[in-house]
JSON list of C-alpha atoms in Angstrom, two decimals:
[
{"chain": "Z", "resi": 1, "resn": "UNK", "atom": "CA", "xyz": [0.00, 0.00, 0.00]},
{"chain": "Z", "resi": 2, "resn": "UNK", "atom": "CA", "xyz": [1.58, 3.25, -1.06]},
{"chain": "Z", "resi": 3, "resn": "UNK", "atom": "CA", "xyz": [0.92, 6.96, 0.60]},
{"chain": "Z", "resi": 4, "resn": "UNK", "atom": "CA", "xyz": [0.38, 9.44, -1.77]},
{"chain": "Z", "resi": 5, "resn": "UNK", "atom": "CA", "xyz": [1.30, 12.75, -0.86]},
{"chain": "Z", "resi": 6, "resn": "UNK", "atom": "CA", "xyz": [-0.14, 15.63, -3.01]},
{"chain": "Z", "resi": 7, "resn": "UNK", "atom": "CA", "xyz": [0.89, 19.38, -2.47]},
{"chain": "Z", "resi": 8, "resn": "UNK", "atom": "CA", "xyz": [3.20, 19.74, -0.06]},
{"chain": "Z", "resi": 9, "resn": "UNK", "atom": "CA", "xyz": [5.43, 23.50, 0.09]},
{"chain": "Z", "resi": 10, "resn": "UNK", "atom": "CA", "xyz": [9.11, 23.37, 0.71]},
{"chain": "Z", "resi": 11, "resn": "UNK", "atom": "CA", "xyz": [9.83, 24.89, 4.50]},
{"chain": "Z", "resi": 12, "resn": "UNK", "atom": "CA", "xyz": [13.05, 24.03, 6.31]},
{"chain": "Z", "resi": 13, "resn": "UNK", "atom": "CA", "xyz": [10.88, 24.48, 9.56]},
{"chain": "Z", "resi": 14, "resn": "UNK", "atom": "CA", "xyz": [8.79, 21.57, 9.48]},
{"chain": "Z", "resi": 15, "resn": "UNK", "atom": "CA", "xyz": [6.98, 18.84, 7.01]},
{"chain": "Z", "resi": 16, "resn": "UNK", "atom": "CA", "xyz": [4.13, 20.68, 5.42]},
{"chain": "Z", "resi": 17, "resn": "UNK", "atom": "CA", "xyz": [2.04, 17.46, 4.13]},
{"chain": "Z", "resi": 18, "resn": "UNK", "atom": "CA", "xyz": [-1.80, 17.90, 4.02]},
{"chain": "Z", "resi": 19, "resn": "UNK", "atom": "CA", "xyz": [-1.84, 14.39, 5.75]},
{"chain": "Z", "resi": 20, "resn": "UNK", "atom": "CA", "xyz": [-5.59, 14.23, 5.72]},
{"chain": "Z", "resi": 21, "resn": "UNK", "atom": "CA", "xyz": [-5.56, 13.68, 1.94]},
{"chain": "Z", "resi": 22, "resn": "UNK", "atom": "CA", "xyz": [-3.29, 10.27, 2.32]},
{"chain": "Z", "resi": 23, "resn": "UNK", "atom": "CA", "xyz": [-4.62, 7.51, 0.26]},
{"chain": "Z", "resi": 24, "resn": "UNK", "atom": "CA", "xyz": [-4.56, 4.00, 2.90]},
{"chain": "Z", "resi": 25, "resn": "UNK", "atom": "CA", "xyz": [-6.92, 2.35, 4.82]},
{"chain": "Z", "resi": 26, "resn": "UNK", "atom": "CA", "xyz": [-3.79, 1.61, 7.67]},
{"chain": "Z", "resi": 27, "resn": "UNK", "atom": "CA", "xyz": [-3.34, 5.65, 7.43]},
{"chain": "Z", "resi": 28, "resn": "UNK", "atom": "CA", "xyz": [-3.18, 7.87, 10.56]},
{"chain": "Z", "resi": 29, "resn": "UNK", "atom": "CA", "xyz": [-4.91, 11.02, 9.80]},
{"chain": "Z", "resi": 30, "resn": "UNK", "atom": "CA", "xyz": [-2.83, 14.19, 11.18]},
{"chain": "Z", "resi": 31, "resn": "UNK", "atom": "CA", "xyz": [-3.82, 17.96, 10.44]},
{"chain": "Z", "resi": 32, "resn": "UNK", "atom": "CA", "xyz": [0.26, 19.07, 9.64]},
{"chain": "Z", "resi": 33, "resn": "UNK", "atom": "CA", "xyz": [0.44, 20.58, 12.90]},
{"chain": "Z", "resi": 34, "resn": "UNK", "atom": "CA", "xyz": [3.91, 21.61, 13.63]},
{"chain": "Z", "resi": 35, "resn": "UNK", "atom": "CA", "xyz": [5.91, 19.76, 15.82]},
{"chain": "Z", "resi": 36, "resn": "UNK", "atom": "CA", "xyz": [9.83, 19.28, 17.32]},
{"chain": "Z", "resi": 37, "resn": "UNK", "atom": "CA", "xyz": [8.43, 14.96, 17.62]},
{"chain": "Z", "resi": 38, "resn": "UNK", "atom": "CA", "xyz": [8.85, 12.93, 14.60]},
{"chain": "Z", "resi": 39, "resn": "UNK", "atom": "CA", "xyz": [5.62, 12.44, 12.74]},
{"chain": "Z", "resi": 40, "resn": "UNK", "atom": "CA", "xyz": [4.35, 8.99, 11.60]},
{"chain": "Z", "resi": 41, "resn": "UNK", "atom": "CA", "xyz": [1.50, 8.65, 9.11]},
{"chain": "Z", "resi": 42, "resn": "UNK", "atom": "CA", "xyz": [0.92, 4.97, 10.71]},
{"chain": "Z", "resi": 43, "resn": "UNK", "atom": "CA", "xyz": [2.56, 2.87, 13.05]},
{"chain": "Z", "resi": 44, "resn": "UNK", "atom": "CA", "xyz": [5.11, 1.85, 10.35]},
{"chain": "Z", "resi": 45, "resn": "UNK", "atom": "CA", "xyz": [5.76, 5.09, 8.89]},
{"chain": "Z", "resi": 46, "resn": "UNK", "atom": "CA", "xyz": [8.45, 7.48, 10.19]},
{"chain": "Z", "resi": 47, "resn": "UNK", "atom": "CA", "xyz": [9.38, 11.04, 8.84]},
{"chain": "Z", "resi": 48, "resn": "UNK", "atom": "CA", "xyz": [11.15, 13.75, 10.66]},
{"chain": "Z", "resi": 49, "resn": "UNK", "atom": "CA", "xyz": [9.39, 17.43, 10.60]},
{"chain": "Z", "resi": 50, "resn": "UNK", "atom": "CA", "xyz": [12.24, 18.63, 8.88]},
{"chain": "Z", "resi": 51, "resn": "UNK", "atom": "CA", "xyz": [11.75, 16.45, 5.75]},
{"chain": "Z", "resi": 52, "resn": "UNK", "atom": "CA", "xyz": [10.69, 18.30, 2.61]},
{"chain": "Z", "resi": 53, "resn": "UNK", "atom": "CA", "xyz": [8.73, 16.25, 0.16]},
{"chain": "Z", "resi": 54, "resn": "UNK", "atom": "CA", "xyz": [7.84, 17.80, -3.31]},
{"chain": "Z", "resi": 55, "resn": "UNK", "atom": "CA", "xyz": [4.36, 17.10, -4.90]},
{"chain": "Z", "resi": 56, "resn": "UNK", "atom": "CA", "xyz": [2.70, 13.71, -5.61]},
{"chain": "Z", "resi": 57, "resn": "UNK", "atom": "CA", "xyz": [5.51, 11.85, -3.41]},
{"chain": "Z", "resi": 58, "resn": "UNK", "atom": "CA", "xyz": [4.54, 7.95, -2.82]},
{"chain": "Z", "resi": 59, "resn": "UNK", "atom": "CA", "xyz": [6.03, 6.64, 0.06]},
{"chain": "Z", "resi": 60, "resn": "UNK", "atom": "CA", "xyz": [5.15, 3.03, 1.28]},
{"chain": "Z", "resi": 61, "resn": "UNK", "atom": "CA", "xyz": [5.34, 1.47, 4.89]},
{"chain": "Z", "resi": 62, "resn": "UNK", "atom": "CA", "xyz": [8.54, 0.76, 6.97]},
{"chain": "Z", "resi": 63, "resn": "UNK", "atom": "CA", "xyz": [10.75, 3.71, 5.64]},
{"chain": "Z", "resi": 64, "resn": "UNK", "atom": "CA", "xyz": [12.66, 6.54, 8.03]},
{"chain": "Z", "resi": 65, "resn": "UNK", "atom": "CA", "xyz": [13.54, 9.75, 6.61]},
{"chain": "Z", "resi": 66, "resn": "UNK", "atom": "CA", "xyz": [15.32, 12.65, 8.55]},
{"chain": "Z", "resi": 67, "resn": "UNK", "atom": "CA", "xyz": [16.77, 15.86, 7.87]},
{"chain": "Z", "resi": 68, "resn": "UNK", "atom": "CA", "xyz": [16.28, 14.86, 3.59]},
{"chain": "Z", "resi": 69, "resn": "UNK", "atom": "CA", "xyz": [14.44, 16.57, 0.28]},
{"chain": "Z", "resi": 70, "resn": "UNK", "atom": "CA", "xyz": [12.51, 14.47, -2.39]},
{"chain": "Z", "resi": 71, "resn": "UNK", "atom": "CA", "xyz": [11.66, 15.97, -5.51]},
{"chain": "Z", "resi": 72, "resn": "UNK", "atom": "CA", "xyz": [8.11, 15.84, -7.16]},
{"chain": "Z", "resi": 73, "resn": "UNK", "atom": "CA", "xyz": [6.77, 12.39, -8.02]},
{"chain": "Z", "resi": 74, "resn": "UNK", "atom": "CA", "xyz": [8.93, 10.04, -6.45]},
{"chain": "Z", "resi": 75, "resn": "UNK", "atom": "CA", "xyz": [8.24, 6.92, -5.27]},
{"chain": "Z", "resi": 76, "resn": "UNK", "atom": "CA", "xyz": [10.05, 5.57, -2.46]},
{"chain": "Z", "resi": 77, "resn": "UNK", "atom": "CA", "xyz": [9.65, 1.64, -1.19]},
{"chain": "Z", "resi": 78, "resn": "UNK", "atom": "CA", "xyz": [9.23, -0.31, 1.54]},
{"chain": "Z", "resi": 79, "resn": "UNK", "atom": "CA", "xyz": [12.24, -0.52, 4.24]},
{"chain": "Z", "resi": 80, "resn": "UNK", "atom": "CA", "xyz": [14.00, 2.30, 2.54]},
{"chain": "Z", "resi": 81, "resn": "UNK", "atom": "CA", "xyz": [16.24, 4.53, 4.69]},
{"chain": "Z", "resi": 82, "resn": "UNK", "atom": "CA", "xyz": [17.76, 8.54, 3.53]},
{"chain": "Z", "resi": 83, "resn": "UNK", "atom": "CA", "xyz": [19.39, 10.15, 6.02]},
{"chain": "Z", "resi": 84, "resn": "UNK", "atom": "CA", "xyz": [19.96, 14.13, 6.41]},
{"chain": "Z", "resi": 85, "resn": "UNK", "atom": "CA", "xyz": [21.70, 15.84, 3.88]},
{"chain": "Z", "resi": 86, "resn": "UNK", "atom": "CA", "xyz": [20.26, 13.73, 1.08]},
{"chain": "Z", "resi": 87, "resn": "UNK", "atom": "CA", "xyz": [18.57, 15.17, -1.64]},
{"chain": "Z", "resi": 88, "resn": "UNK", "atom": "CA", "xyz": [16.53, 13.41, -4.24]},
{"chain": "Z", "resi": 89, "resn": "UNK", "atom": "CA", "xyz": [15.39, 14.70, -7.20]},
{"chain": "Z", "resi": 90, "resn": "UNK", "atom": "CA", "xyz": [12.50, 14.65, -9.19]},
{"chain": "Z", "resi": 91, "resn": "UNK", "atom": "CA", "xyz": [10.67, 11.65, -10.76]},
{"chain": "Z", "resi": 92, "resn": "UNK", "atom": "CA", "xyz": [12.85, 9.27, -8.73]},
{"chain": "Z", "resi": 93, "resn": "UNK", "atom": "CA", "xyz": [11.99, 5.58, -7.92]},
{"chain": "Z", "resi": 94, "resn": "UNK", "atom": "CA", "xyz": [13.84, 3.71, -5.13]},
{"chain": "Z", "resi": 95, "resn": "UNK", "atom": "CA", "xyz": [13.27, 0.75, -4.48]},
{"chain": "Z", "resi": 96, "resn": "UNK", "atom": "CA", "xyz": [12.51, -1.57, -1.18]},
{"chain": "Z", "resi": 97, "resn": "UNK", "atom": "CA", "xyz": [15.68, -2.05, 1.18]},
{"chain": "Z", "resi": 98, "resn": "UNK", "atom": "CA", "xyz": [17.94, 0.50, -0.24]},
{"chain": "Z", "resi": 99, "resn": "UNK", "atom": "CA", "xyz": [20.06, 2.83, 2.52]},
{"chain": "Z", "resi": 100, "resn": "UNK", "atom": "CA", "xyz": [20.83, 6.51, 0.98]},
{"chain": "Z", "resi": 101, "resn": "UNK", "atom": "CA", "xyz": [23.54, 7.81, 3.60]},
{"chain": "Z", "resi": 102, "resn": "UNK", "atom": "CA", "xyz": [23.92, 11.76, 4.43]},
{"chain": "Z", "resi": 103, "resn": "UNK", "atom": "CA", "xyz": [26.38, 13.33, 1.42]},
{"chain": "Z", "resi": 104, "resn": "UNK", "atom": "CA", "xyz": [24.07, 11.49, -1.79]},
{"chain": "Z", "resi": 105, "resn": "UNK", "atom": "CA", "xyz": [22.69, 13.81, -4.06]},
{"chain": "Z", "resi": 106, "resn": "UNK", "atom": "CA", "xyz": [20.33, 11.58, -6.62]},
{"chain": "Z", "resi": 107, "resn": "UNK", "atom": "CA", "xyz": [19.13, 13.74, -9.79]},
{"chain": "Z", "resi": 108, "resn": "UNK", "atom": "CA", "xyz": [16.24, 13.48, -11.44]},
{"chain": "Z", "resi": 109, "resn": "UNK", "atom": "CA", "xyz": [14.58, 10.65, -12.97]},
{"chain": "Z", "resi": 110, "resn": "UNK", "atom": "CA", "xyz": [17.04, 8.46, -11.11]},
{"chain": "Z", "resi": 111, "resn": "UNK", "atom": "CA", "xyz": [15.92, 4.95, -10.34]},
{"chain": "Z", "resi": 112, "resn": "UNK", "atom": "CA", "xyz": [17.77, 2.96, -7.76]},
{"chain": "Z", "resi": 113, "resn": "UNK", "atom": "CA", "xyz": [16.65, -0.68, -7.09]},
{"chain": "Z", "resi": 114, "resn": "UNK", "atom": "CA", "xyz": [16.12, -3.28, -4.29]},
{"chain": "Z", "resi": 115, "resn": "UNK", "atom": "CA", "xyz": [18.92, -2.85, -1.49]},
{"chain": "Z", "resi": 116, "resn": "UNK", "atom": "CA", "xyz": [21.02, -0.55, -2.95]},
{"chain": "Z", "resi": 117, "resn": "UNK", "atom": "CA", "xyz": [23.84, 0.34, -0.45]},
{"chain": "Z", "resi": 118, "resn": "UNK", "atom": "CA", "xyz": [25.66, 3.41, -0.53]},
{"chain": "Z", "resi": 119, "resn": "UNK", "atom": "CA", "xyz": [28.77, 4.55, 1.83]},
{"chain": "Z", "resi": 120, "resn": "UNK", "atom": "CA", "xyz": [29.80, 7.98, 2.66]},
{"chain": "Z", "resi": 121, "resn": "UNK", "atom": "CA", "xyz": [33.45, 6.59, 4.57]},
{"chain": "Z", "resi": 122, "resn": "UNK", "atom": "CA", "xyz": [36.16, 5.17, 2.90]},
{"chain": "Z", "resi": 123, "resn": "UNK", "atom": "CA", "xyz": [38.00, 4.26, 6.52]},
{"chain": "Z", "resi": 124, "resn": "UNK", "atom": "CA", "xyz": [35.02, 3.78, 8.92]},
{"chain": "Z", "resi": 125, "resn": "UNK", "atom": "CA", "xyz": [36.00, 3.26, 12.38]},
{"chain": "Z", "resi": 126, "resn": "UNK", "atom": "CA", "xyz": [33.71, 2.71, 15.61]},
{"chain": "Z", "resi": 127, "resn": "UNK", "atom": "CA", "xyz": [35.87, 5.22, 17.89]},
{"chain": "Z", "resi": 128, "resn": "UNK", "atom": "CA", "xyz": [38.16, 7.97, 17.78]},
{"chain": "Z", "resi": 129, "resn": "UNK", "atom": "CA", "xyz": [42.25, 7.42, 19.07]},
{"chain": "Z", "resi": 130, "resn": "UNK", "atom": "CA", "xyz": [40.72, 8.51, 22.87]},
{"chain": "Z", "resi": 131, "resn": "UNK", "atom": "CA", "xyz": [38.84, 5.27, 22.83]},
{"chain": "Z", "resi": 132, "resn": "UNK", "atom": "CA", "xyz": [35.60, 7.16, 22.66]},
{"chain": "Z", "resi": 133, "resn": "UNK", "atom": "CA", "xyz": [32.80, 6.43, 20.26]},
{"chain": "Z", "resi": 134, "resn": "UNK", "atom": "CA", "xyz": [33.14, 8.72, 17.19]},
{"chain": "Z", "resi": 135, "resn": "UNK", "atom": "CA", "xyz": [30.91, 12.06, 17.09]},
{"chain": "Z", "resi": 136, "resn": "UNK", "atom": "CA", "xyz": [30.17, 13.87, 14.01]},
{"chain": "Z", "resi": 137, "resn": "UNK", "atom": "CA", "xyz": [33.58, 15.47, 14.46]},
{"chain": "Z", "resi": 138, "resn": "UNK", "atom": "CA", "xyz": [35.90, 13.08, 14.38]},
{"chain": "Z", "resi": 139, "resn": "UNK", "atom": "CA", "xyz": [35.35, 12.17, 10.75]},
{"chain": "Z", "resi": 140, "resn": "UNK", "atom": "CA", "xyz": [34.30, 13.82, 7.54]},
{"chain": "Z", "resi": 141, "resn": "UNK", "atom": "CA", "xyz": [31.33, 13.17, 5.41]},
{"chain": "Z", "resi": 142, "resn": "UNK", "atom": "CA", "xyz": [32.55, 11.92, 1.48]},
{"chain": "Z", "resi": 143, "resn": "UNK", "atom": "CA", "xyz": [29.88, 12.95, -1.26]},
{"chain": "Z", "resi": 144, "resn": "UNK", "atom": "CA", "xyz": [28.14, 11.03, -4.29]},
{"chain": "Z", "resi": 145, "resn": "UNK", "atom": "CA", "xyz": [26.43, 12.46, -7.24]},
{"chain": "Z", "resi": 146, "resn": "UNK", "atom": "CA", "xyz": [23.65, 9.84, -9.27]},
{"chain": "Z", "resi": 147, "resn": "UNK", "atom": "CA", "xyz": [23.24, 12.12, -12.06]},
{"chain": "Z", "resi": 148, "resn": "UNK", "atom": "CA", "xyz": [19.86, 12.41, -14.11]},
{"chain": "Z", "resi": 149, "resn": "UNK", "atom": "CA", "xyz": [18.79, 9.43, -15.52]},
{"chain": "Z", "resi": 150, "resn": "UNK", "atom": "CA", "xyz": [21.24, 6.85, -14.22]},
{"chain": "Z", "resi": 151, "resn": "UNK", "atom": "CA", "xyz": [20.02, 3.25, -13.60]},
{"chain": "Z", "resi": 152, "resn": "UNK", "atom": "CA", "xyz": [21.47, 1.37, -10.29]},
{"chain": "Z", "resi": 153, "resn": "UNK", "atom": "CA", "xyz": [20.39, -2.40, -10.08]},
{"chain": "Z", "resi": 154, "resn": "UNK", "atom": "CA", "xyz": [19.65, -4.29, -7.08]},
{"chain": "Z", "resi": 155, "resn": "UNK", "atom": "CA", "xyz": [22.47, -5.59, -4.57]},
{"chain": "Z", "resi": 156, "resn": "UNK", "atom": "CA", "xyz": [24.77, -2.43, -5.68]},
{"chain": "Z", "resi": 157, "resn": "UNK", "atom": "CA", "xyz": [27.39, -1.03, -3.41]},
{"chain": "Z", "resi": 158, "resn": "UNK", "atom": "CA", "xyz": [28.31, 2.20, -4.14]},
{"chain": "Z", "resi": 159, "resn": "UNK", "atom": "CA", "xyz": [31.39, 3.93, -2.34]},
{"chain": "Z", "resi": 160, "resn": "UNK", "atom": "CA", "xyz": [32.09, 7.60, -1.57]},
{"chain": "Z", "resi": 161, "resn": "UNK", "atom": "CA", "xyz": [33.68, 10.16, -3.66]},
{"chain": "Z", "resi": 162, "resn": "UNK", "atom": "CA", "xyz": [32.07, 9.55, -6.95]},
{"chain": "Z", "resi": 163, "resn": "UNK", "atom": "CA", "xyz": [29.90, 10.10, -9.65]},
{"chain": "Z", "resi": 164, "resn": "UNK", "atom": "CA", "xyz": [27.72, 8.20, -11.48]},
{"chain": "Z", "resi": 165, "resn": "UNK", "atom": "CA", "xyz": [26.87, 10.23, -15.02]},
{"chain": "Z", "resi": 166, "resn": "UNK", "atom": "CA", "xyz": [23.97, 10.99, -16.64]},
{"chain": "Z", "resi": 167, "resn": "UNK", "atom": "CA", "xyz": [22.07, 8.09, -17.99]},
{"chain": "Z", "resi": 168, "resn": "UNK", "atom": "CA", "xyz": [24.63, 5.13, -17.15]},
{"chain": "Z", "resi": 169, "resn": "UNK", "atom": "CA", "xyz": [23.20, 1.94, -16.15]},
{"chain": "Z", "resi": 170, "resn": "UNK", "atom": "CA", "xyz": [25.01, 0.06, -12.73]},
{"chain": "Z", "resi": 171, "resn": "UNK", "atom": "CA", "xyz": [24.47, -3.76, -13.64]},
{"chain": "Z", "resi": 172, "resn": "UNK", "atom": "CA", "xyz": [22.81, -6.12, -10.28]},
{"chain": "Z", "resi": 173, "resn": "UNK", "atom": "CA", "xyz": [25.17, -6.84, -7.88]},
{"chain": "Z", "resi": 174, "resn": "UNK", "atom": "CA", "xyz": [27.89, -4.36, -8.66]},
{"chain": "Z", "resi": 175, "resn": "UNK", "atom": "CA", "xyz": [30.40, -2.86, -6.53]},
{"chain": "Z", "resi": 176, "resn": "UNK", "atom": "CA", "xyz": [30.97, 0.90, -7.49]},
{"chain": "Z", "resi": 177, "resn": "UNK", "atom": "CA", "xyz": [34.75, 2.34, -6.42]},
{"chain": "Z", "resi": 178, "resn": "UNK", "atom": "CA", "xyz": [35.57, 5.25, -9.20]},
{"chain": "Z", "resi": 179, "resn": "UNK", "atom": "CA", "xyz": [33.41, 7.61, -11.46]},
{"chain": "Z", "resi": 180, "resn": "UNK", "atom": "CA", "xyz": [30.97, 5.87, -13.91]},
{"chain": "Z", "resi": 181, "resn": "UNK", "atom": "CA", "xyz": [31.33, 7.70, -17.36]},
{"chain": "Z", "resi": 182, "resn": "UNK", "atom": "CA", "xyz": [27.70, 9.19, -18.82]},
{"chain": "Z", "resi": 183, "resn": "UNK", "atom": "CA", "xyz": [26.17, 6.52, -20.69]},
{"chain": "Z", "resi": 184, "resn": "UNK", "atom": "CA", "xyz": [27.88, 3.42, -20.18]},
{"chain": "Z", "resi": 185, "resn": "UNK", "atom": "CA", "xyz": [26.65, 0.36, -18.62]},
{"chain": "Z", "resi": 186, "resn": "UNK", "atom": "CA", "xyz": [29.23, -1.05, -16.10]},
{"chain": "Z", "resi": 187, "resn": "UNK", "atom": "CA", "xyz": [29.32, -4.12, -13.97]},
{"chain": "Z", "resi": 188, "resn": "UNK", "atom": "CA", "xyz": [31.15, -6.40, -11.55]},
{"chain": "Z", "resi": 189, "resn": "UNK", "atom": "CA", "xyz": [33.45, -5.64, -8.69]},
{"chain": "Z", "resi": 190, "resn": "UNK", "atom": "CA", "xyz": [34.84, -3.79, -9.25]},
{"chain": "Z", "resi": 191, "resn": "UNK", "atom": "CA", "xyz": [32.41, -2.39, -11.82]},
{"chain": "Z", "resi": 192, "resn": "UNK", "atom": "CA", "xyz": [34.02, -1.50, -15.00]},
{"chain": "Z", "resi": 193, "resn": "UNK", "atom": "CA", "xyz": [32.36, -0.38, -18.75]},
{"chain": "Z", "resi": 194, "resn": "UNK", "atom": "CA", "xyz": [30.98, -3.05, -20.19]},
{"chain": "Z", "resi": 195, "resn": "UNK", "atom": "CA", "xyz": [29.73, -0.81, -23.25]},
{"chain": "Z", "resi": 196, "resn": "UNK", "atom": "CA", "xyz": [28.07, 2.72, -24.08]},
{"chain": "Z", "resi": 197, "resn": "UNK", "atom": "CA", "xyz": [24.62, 3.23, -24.88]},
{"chain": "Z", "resi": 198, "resn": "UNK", "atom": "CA", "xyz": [24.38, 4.63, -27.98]},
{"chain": "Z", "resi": 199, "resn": "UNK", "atom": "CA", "xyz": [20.68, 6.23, -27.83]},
{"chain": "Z", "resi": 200, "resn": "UNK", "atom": "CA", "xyz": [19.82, 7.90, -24.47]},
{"chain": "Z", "resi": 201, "resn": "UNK", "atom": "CA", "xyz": [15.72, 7.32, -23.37]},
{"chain": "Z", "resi": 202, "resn": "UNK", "atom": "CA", "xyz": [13.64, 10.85, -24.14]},
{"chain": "Z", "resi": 203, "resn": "UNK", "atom": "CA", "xyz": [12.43, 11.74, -20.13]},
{"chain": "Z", "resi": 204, "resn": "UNK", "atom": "CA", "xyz": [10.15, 14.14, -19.26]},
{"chain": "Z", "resi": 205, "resn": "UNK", "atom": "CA", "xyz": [11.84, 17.23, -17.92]}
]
């Protein structure tokens, strides 16, 4: 069952979603009150007030967004995370089980598929040299760009630092380490260029 979420405005305050107008049987019905609490549309359904969703968003159950923007018309699946700092464009579909860390920027008319992994540190570590548990300051946040139109099939594992270009296709399965060239199709770990795509789909802009 998706929620479909039609006219929303952009405020960095707080979610403005006209929640009464969600489309679900399993729905919670809330009047976009502000609040400083998270706000869940059912039981299974968790997005920060600082989200901002664009118009005719779909979101289905099981998903947690915080501190995030997604663009007009996308559709976002079940048991999908996107942490702050993530933007997503327009026209976007991601599929079930995929985790968008803070630093991803997706374009539009992206699609992403089932449990789709991305990383945002190349040297992770639990705890800083003081034995501590590591705090937003004790490491640095590495970006990723998935420019307009790319493709990323299921199982992918996409590190930091890179960019996938405009239109490329990531085959199932693939482990991305280095930039992905506009219009190619690469695959395997790592993922390399299998071959370019010589005609480019028309999408609506």
């Amino acid at each position: 069952m998706l929620f479909l979420l039609p006219g929303t405005t952009n405020r960095t305050s707080e979610l403005q979603v006209p929640i009464d107008r969600i489309v679900s049987p399993a729905a919670v019905v809330f009047r976009n009150k502000p609040t400083d609490q998270p706000r869940t549309m059912n039981p299974h359904v968790c997005i920060a007030p600082d989200v901002k969703l664009g118009q005719d968003v779909k979101l289905s159950k099981f998903i947690n967004l915080y501190g995030c923007e997604v663009g007009d018309e996308t559709k976002i699946g079940a048991f999908v995370e996107i942490q702050k700092n993530v933007t997503v464009g327009k026209r976007c579909k991601i599929s079930s089980h995929t985790f968008i860390c803070e630093g991803v920027t997706v374009e539009d008319n992206v699609f992403i598929g089932h449990g789709v992994m991305f990383i945002n540190d190349s040297y992770p570590r639990a705890t800083a040299s003081d034995g501590n548990l590591q705090t937003e300051a004790d490491w640095k946040v590495e970006r990723t760009v998935v420019s307009k139109g790319a493709s990323i099939g299921s199982g992918t594992t996409i590190l930091s630092n890179l960019t996938i270009g405009e239109n490329a296709i990531v085959g199932a399965g693939s482990v991305v380490t280095k930039d992905v060239p506009a219009n190619s199709i690469v695959a395997g770990n790592p993922a390399k260029v299998l071959r370019y795509i010589e005609q480019t789909a028309e999408v609506k802009k």
